Amino acid sequence: MTVAPPVIEKLREIVGEQRVLTDEVSFQQYGVDRTTIWQPAPGVVVLPETTEQVQALVQLANAEKLALVPSGGRTGLSGGAVALNGEIVVALDRMNKVVDFNAVDRSVTVQAGMITQQLQEFAEQQGLFYPVDFASAGSSQIGGNIATNAGGIKVIRYGMTRDWVLGLKVVDGNGNILELNHGLVKNNTGLDFRHLFIGSEGVLGIITEATIGLAKPPKELCVLVLGVVDFPSIIEVLKTFNDGMELTAFEFFTHNGMVRVVDHSQVPVPFESEAPFYALLEFEQTSEAELERAMELFETCVMEGWVEDGVISQSLSQAENLWKLREDMSETLSRWKPYKNDISVNISRMPEFLAKVETLAAEQYPDFEVVWYGHIGDGNLHLNILKPDELSIEQFTERCSGVSKQIAALVGEFRGSVSAEHGVGLLKKDYLGYSRSPEELLLMQQVKKAFDPNGIMNPGKVVDAA
Ligand code: MLT
Ligand code: ZN
């Protein structure tokens, strides 16, 4: 579907001649996230530079009844930033500046297109720390992180993106500019719309600026990788370390995933012996006593028979290499176009849940290779089903979505989440009912209607217009 020439002309008037892209290469680049299921087909791509330009775009879209797809770093894994039907893709790439920094409030206001890593570096230059971190930090944008409430590898200690958003400037689907919460720590003045926009995946409006809280930097970080004998033992190790010390991360991955990362990223194996599972733990080495404590806990885990081997980082570069074993997993596996389940349950129910998912996966995917990894310390499991080369992406997706329904039903029984941190987008929409009640889904539609009465904001994603 093409966008009519008079509309293209109006778009040029709003953002400038050079910032309206209509070529196929740009469509392929800006019209899709990291999912591989959909073929992008936007009508046009625009690159605004200010909130006022975004507002003018939303007003135009309302007047012309055209759909908008907000586009950040497009590192999403659920199709939230996919444009399939001639939409106007609003790419925030040029809105990447620091607007304000306040050392007393320990906060920074940035435009939504700022790359996560740039925000982390900015914080570091101020002697502070932005703790939300994940493998795609080098290309994801802060607006997209907020729109998906991104989690990542430090949630166990620092929480999700939501916990760091002190204020937002957004253009809602009505075309209003809303300034939400003004960076305040305390503000009990009724409904907090900021939190509605966090995790809303662009269906209510477009985030253009964010005020982000910053933390004090951690002390030297120490990384431990342990070879664990089975799933239940991972949970025992988690409980032992969580009870015994303050962790900044607790991740896990399986041997078949690690072997691929070692090959892809050319990193050394952590130790010679092979284990079915590996747990990666990180803690702040505040004192010598902390290190001794970690060693004691490690010995307990070995004595209990949960852990067979382990290694502790002796240098920054060794710590970085150990982290790669986990962080490079997603990129490494992308070659197999994996079907991704991103599920969570309460940590206390993890052992029982894991046993059931493991059985289900073994029964349903006897012929597929399954790589497990995730943020087990947060109750979040990533189940990656690798596509066999001989299957087409359509055949593979059909097969996996069937099994995903059963996994989602199990998640529902455990009152868990069918999308722990990747968002809903297009991919998880059909499974929402396993985590959210019909009453909640209706309310979601009504909320969407209030912010986006014409249904122009990222249509088809998360929830349909009422
Ligand atoms: C991760 O934990 O590595 C990310 O959520 C990405 C992924 O699951 O592939
Ligand atoms: Zn993850």
PDB file of N, CA, C and O in Angstrom, residues 70-121:
ATOM      1  N   PRO A  70       5.552   3.572  15.637  1.00  0.00           N
ATOM      2  CA  PRO A  70       6.761   4.143  16.218  1.00  0.00           C
ATOM      3  C   PRO A  70       7.920   3.157  16.097  1.00  0.00           C
ATOM      4  O   PRO A  70       7.740   1.958  16.254  1.00  0.00           O
ATOM      5  N   SER A  71       9.087   3.690  15.816  1.00  0.00           N
ATOM      6  CA  SER A  71      10.226   2.807  15.552  1.00  0.00           C
ATOM      7  C   SER A  71      11.467   3.304  16.293  1.00  0.00           C
ATOM      8  O   SER A  71      11.933   4.415  16.060  1.00  0.00           O
ATOM      9  N   GLY A  72      11.984   2.479  17.218  1.00  0.00           N
ATOM     10  CA  GLY A  72      13.195   2.838  17.960  1.00  0.00           C
ATOM     11  C   GLY A  72      14.398   2.124  17.356  1.00  0.00           C
ATOM     12  O   GLY A  72      14.657   2.224  16.158  1.00  0.00           O
ATOM     13  N   GLY A  73      15.093   1.338  18.198  1.00  0.00           N
ATOM     14  CA  GLY A  73      16.271   0.603  17.688  1.00  0.00           C
ATOM     15  C   GLY A  73      15.889  -0.692  16.989  1.00  0.00           C
ATOM     16  O   GLY A  73      16.732  -1.391  16.451  1.00  0.00           O
ATOM     17  N   ARG A  74      14.612  -1.025  17.032  1.00  0.00           N
ATOM     18  CA  ARG A  74      14.057  -2.218  16.380  1.00  0.00           C
ATOM     19  C   ARG A  74      14.779  -3.498  16.798  1.00  0.00           C
ATOM     20  O   ARG A  74      15.051  -4.380  15.990  1.00  0.00           O
ATOM     21  N   THR A  75      15.079  -3.565  18.090  1.00  0.00           N
ATOM     22  CA  THR A  75      15.711  -4.784  18.613  1.00  0.00           C
ATOM     23  C   THR A  75      14.660  -5.696  19.257  1.00  0.00           C
ATOM     24  O   THR A  75      15.022  -6.709  19.848  1.00  0.00           O
ATOM     25  N   GLY A  76      13.389  -5.320  19.140  1.00  0.00           N
ATOM     26  CA  GLY A  76      12.311  -6.094  19.773  1.00  0.00           C
ATOM     27  C   GLY A  76      12.185  -7.488  19.176  1.00  0.00           C
ATOM     28  O   GLY A  76      12.616  -7.760  18.054  1.00  0.00           O
ATOM     29  N   LEU A  77      11.555  -8.367  19.938  1.00  0.00           N
ATOM     30  CA  LEU A  77      11.459  -9.771  19.549  1.00  0.00           C
ATOM     31  C   LEU A  77      10.011 -10.253  19.442  1.00  0.00           C
ATOM     32  O   LEU A  77       9.769 -11.445  19.343  1.00  0.00           O
ATOM     33  N   SER A  78       9.065  -9.307  19.464  1.00  0.00           N
ATOM     34  CA  SER A  78       7.650  -9.706  19.396  1.00  0.00           C
ATOM     35  C   SER A  78       6.885  -9.031  18.257  1.00  0.00           C
ATOM     36  O   SER A  78       5.663  -9.098  18.214  1.00  0.00           O
ATOM     37  N   GLY A  79       7.574  -8.349  17.387  1.00  0.00           N
ATOM     38  CA  GLY A  79       6.884  -7.716  16.247  1.00  0.00           C
ATOM     39  C   GLY A  79       6.192  -6.414  16.599  1.00  0.00           C
ATOM     40  O   GLY A  79       5.344  -5.945  15.840  1.00  0.00           O
ATOM     41  N   GLY A  80       6.553  -5.801  17.718  1.00  0.00           N
ATOM     42  CA  GLY A  80       5.921  -4.545  18.131  1.00  0.00           C
ATOM     43  C   GLY A  80       6.220  -3.394  17.189  1.00  0.00           C
ATOM     44  O   GLY A  80       5.443  -2.443  17.082  1.00  0.00           O
ATOM     45  N   ALA A  81       7.332  -3.450  16.467  1.00  0.00           N
ATOM     46  CA  ALA A  81       7.713  -2.345  15.571  1.00  0.00           C
ATOM     47  C   ALA A  81       7.651  -2.770  14.103  1.00  0.00           C
ATOM     48  O   ALA A  81       8.343  -2.209  13.258  1.00  0.00           O
ATOM     49  N   VAL A  82       6.794  -3.744  13.818  1.00  0.00           N
ATOM     50  CA  VAL A  82       6.684  -4.202  12.427  1.00  0.00           C
ATOM     51  C   VAL A  82       5.568  -3.410  11.720  1.00  0.00           C
ATOM     52  O   VAL A  82       4.484  -3.250  12.250  1.00  0.00           O
ATOM     53  N   ALA A  83       5.876  -2.926  10.524  1.00  0.00           N
ATOM     54  CA  ALA A  83       4.864  -2.220   9.713  1.00  0.00           C
ATOM     55  C   ALA A  83       4.520  -3.109   8.522  1.00  0.00           C
ATOM     56  O   ALA A  83       5.364  -3.371   7.671  1.00  0.00           O
ATOM     57  N   LEU A  84       3.260  -3.549   8.496  1.00  0.00           N
ATOM     58  CA  LEU A  84       2.871  -4.540   7.482  1.00  0.00           C
ATOM     59  C   LEU A  84       1.912  -4.002   6.428  1.00  0.00           C
ATOM     60  O   LEU A  84       1.711  -4.619   5.401  1.00  0.00           O
ATOM     61  N   ASN A  85       1.302  -2.839   6.733  1.00  0.00           N
ATOM     62  CA  ASN A  85       0.165  -2.402   5.899  1.00  0.00           C
ATOM     63  C   ASN A  85       0.248  -0.964   5.419  1.00  0.00           C
ATOM     64  O   ASN A  85      -0.706  -0.205   5.567  1.00  0.00           O
ATOM     65  N   GLY A  86       1.359  -0.564   4.911  1.00  0.00           N
ATOM     66  CA  GLY A  86       1.456   0.788   4.356  1.00  0.00           C
ATOM     67  C   GLY A  86       1.437   1.901   5.392  1.00  0.00           C
ATOM     68  O   GLY A  86       1.069   3.038   5.086  1.00  0.00           O
ATOM     69  N   GLU A  87       1.841   1.584   6.638  1.00  0.00           N
ATOM     70  CA  GLU A  87       1.820   2.597   7.702  1.00  0.00           C
ATOM     71  C   GLU A  87       2.932   3.635   7.528  1.00  0.00           C
ATOM     72  O   GLU A  87       3.895   3.431   6.783  1.00  0.00           O
ATOM     73  N   ILE A  88       2.775   4.737   8.273  1.00  0.00           N
ATOM     74  CA  ILE A  88       3.861   5.721   8.367  1.00  0.00           C
ATOM     75  C   ILE A  88       4.750   5.283   9.526  1.00  0.00           C
ATOM     76  O   ILE A  88       4.304   5.256  10.682  1.00  0.00           O
ATOM     77  N   VAL A  89       5.967   4.916   9.236  1.00  0.00           N
ATOM     78  CA  VAL A  89       6.903   4.540  10.309  1.00  0.00           C
ATOM     79  C   VAL A  89       7.551   5.819  10.834  1.00  0.00           C
ATOM     80  O   VAL A  89       8.125   6.597  10.067  1.00  0.00           O
ATOM     81  N   VAL A  90       7.419   6.046  12.137  1.00  0.00           N
ATOM     82  CA  VAL A  90       8.014   7.234  12.751  1.00  0.00           C
ATOM     83  C   VAL A  90       9.278   6.781  13.475  1.00  0.00           C
ATOM     84  O   VAL A  90       9.219   6.221  14.573  1.00  0.00           O
ATOM     85  N   ALA A  91      10.416   6.994  12.844  1.00  0.00           N
ATOM     86  CA  ALA A  91      11.696   6.540  13.413  1.00  0.00           C
ATOM     87  C   ALA A  91      12.300   7.671  14.242  1.00  0.00           C
ATOM     88  O   ALA A  91      12.422   8.799  13.772  1.00  0.00           O
ATOM     89  N   LEU A  92      12.659   7.344  15.488  1.00  0.00           N
ATOM     90  CA  LEU A  92      13.097   8.377  16.432  1.00  0.00           C
ATOM     91  C   LEU A  92      14.615   8.610  16.393  1.00  0.00           C
ATOM     92  O   LEU A  92      15.153   9.329  17.236  1.00  0.00           O
ATOM     93  N   ASP A  93      15.294   8.044  15.419  1.00  0.00           N
ATOM     94  CA  ASP A  93      16.769   8.054  15.387  1.00  0.00           C
ATOM     95  C   ASP A  93      17.401   9.435  15.587  1.00  0.00           C
ATOM     96  O   ASP A  93      18.451   9.563  16.186  1.00  0.00           O
ATOM     97  N   ARG A  94      16.736  10.456  15.036  1.00  0.00           N
ATOM     98  CA  ARG A  94      17.357  11.790  15.111  1.00  0.00           C
ATOM     99  C   ARG A  94      17.077  12.486  16.439  1.00  0.00           C
ATOM    100  O   ARG A  94      17.661  13.518  16.728  1.00  0.00           O
ATOM    101  N   MET A  95      16.189  11.920  17.222  1.00  0.00           N
ATOM    102  CA  MET A  95      15.889  12.522  18.531  1.00  0.00           C
ATOM    103  C   MET A  95      16.739  11.800  19.582  1.00  0.00           C
ATOM    104  O   MET A  95      16.236  11.002  20.363  1.00  0.00           O
ATOM    105  N   ASN A  96      18.036  12.109  19.565  1.00  0.00           N
ATOM    106  CA  ASN A  96      18.960  11.300  20.374  1.00  0.00           C
ATOM    107  C   ASN A  96      19.829  12.149  21.311  1.00  0.00           C
ATOM    108  O   ASN A  96      20.952  11.775  21.623  1.00  0.00           O
ATOM    109  N   LYS A  97      19.294  13.293  21.739  1.00  0.00           N
ATOM    110  CA  LYS A  97      20.144  14.215  22.515  1.00  0.00           C
ATOM    111  C   LYS A  97      19.812  14.191  24.003  1.00  0.00           C
ATOM    112  O   LYS A  97      18.695  13.860  24.390  1.00  0.00           O
ATOM    113  N   VAL A  98      20.817  14.593  24.789  1.00  0.00           N
ATOM    114  CA  VAL A  98      20.561  14.825  26.210  1.00  0.00           C
ATOM    115  C   VAL A  98      19.917  16.201  26.311  1.00  0.00           C
ATOM    116  O   VAL A  98      20.436  17.183  25.785  1.00  0.00           O
ATOM    117  N   VAL A  99      18.781  16.285  26.969  1.00  0.00           N
ATOM    118  CA  VAL A  99      18.061  17.554  27.088  1.00  0.00           C
ATOM    119  C   VAL A  99      18.480  18.273  28.362  1.00  0.00           C
ATOM    120  O   VAL A  99      18.634  19.488  28.400  1.00  0.00           O
ATOM    121  N   ASP A 100      18.690  17.511  29.429  1.00  0.00           N
ATOM    122  CA  ASP A 100      19.000  18.122  30.718  1.00  0.00           C
ATOM    123  C   ASP A 100      19.615  17.079  31.636  1.00  0.00           C
ATOM    124  O   ASP A 100      19.290  15.888  31.538  1.00  0.00           O
ATOM    125  N   PHE A 101      20.517  17.547  32.519  1.00  0.00           N
ATOM    126  CA  PHE A 101      21.056  16.649  33.548  1.00  0.00           C
ATOM    127  C   PHE A 101      21.001  17.379  34.870  1.00  0.00           C
ATOM    128  O   PHE A 101      21.336  18.567  34.933  1.00  0.00           O
ATOM    129  N   ASN A 102      20.568  16.706  35.909  1.00  0.00           N
ATOM    130  CA  ASN A 102      20.498  17.356  37.204  1.00  0.00           C
ATOM    131  C   ASN A 102      21.196  16.477  38.241  1.00  0.00           C
ATOM    132  O   ASN A 102      20.702  15.399  38.603  1.00  0.00           O
ATOM    133  N   ALA A 103      22.358  16.957  38.723  1.00  0.00           N
ATOM    134  CA  ALA A 103      23.164  16.151  39.635  1.00  0.00           C
ATOM    135  C   ALA A 103      22.486  16.003  40.989  1.00  0.00           C
ATOM    136  O   ALA A 103      22.656  14.989  41.671  1.00  0.00           O
ATOM    137  N   VAL A 104      21.729  17.033  41.393  1.00  0.00           N
ATOM    138  CA  VAL A 104      21.062  16.960  42.705  1.00  0.00           C
ATOM    139  C   VAL A 104      19.927  15.935  42.660  1.00  0.00           C
ATOM    140  O   VAL A 104      19.816  15.066  43.520  1.00  0.00           O
ATOM    141  N   ASP A 105      19.118  16.028  41.609  1.00  0.00           N
ATOM    142  CA  ASP A 105      18.014  15.053  41.459  1.00  0.00           C
ATOM    143  C   ASP A 105      18.539  13.692  41.018  1.00  0.00           C
ATOM    144  O   ASP A 105      17.800  12.711  41.027  1.00  0.00           O
ATOM    145  N   ARG A 106      19.780  13.654  40.626  1.00  0.00           N
ATOM    146  CA  ARG A 106      20.400  12.463  40.046  1.00  0.00           C
ATOM    147  C   ARG A 106      19.510  11.929  38.915  1.00  0.00           C
ATOM    148  O   ARG A 106      19.083  10.761  38.908  1.00  0.00           O
ATOM    149  N   SER A 107      19.230  12.830  37.956  1.00  0.00           N
ATOM    150  CA  SER A 107      18.372  12.419  36.839  1.00  0.00           C
ATOM    151  C   SER A 107      18.859  13.058  35.546  1.00  0.00           C
ATOM    152  O   SER A 107      19.521  14.102  35.562  1.00  0.00           O
ATOM    153  N   VAL A 108      18.523  12.394  34.454  1.00  0.00           N
ATOM    154  CA  VAL A 108      18.876  12.928  33.140  1.00  0.00           C
ATOM    155  C   VAL A 108      17.635  12.861  32.253  1.00  0.00           C
ATOM    156  O   VAL A 108      16.893  11.880  32.295  1.00  0.00           O
ATOM    157  N   THR A 109      17.410  13.935  31.488  1.00  0.00           N
ATOM    158  CA  THR A 109      16.303  13.927  30.537  1.00  0.00           C
ATOM    159  C   THR A 109      16.894  13.774  29.142  1.00  0.00           C
ATOM    160  O   THR A 109      17.797  14.532  28.758  1.00  0.00           O
ATOM    161  N   VAL A 110      16.417  12.768  28.437  1.00  0.00           N
ATOM    162  CA  VAL A 110      16.948  12.497  27.094  1.00  0.00           C
ATOM    163  C   VAL A 110      15.809  12.385  26.098  1.00  0.00           C
ATOM    164  O   VAL A 110      14.680  12.065  26.472  1.00  0.00           O
ATOM    165  N   GLN A 111      16.140  12.615  24.836  1.00  0.00           N
ATOM    166  CA  GLN A 111      15.143  12.354  23.797  1.00  0.00           C
ATOM    167  C   GLN A 111      15.023  10.835  23.609  1.00  0.00           C
ATOM    168  O   GLN A 111      15.963  10.077  23.901  1.00  0.00           O
ATOM    169  N   ALA A 112      13.871  10.428  23.101  1.00  0.00           N
ATOM    170  CA  ALA A 112      13.544   8.996  23.086  1.00  0.00           C
ATOM    171  C   ALA A 112      14.445   8.158  22.177  1.00  0.00           C
ATOM    172  O   ALA A 112      14.569   6.955  22.358  1.00  0.00           O
ATOM    173  N   GLY A 113      15.090   8.804  21.201  1.00  0.00           N
ATOM    174  CA  GLY A 113      15.915   8.038  20.270  1.00  0.00           C
ATOM    175  C   GLY A 113      17.332   7.793  20.765  1.00  0.00           C
ATOM    176  O   GLY A 113      18.153   7.215  20.029  1.00  0.00           O
ATOM    177  N   MET A 114      17.636   8.194  21.993  1.00  0.00           N
ATOM    178  CA  MET A 114      18.999   7.964  22.497  1.00  0.00           C
ATOM    179  C   MET A 114      19.255   6.462  22.661  1.00  0.00           C
ATOM    180  O   MET A 114      18.422   5.731  23.200  1.00  0.00           O
ATOM    181  N   ILE A 115      20.418   6.032  22.195  1.00  0.00           N
ATOM    182  CA  ILE A 115      20.804   4.618  22.311  1.00  0.00           C
ATOM    183  C   ILE A 115      21.084   4.310  23.794  1.00  0.00           C
ATOM    184  O   ILE A 115      21.711   5.116  24.488  1.00  0.00           O
ATOM    185  N   THR A 116      20.657   3.164  24.249  1.00  0.00           N
ATOM    186  CA  THR A 116      20.818   2.786  25.664  1.00  0.00           C
ATOM    187  C   THR A 116      22.271   2.921  26.122  1.00  0.00           C
ATOM    188  O   THR A 116      22.567   3.462  27.188  1.00  0.00           O
ATOM    189  N   GLN A 117      23.174   2.430  25.296  1.00  0.00           N
ATOM    190  CA  GLN A 117      24.600   2.469  25.681  1.00  0.00           C
ATOM    191  C   GLN A 117      25.108   3.906  25.839  1.00  0.00           C
ATOM    192  O   GLN A 117      25.916   4.195  26.719  1.00  0.00           O
ATOM    193  N   GLN A 118      24.585   4.809  25.005  1.00  0.00           N
ATOM    194  CA  GLN A 118      24.990   6.221  25.138  1.00  0.00           C
ATOM    195  C   GLN A 118      24.503   6.789  26.463  1.00  0.00           C
ATOM    196  O   GLN A 118      25.204   7.569  27.105  1.00  0.00           O
ATOM    197  N   LEU A 119      23.330   6.366  26.858  1.00  0.00           N
ATOM    198  CA  LEU A 119      22.815   6.808  28.157  1.00  0.00           C
ATOM    199  C   LEU A 119      23.695   6.236  29.280  1.00  0.00           C
ATOM    200  O   LEU A 119      24.051   6.943  30.232  1.00  0.00           O
ATOM    201  N   GLN A 120      24.074   4.981  29.136  1.00  0.00           N
ATOM    202  CA  GLN A 120      24.949   4.362  30.148  1.00  0.00           C
ATOM    203  C   GLN A 120      26.275   5.119  30.225  1.00  0.00           C
ATOM    204  O   GLN A 120      26.797   5.396  31.315  1.00  0.00           O
ATOM    205  N   GLU A 121      26.810   5.478  29.051  1.00  0.00           N
ATOM    206  CA  GLU A 121      28.097   6.193  29.021  1.00  0.00           C
ATOM    207  C   GLU A 121      27.960   7.603  29.594  1.00  0.00           C
ATOM    208  O   GLU A 121      28.837   8.072  30.319  1.00  0.00           O
TER     209      GLU A 121
END
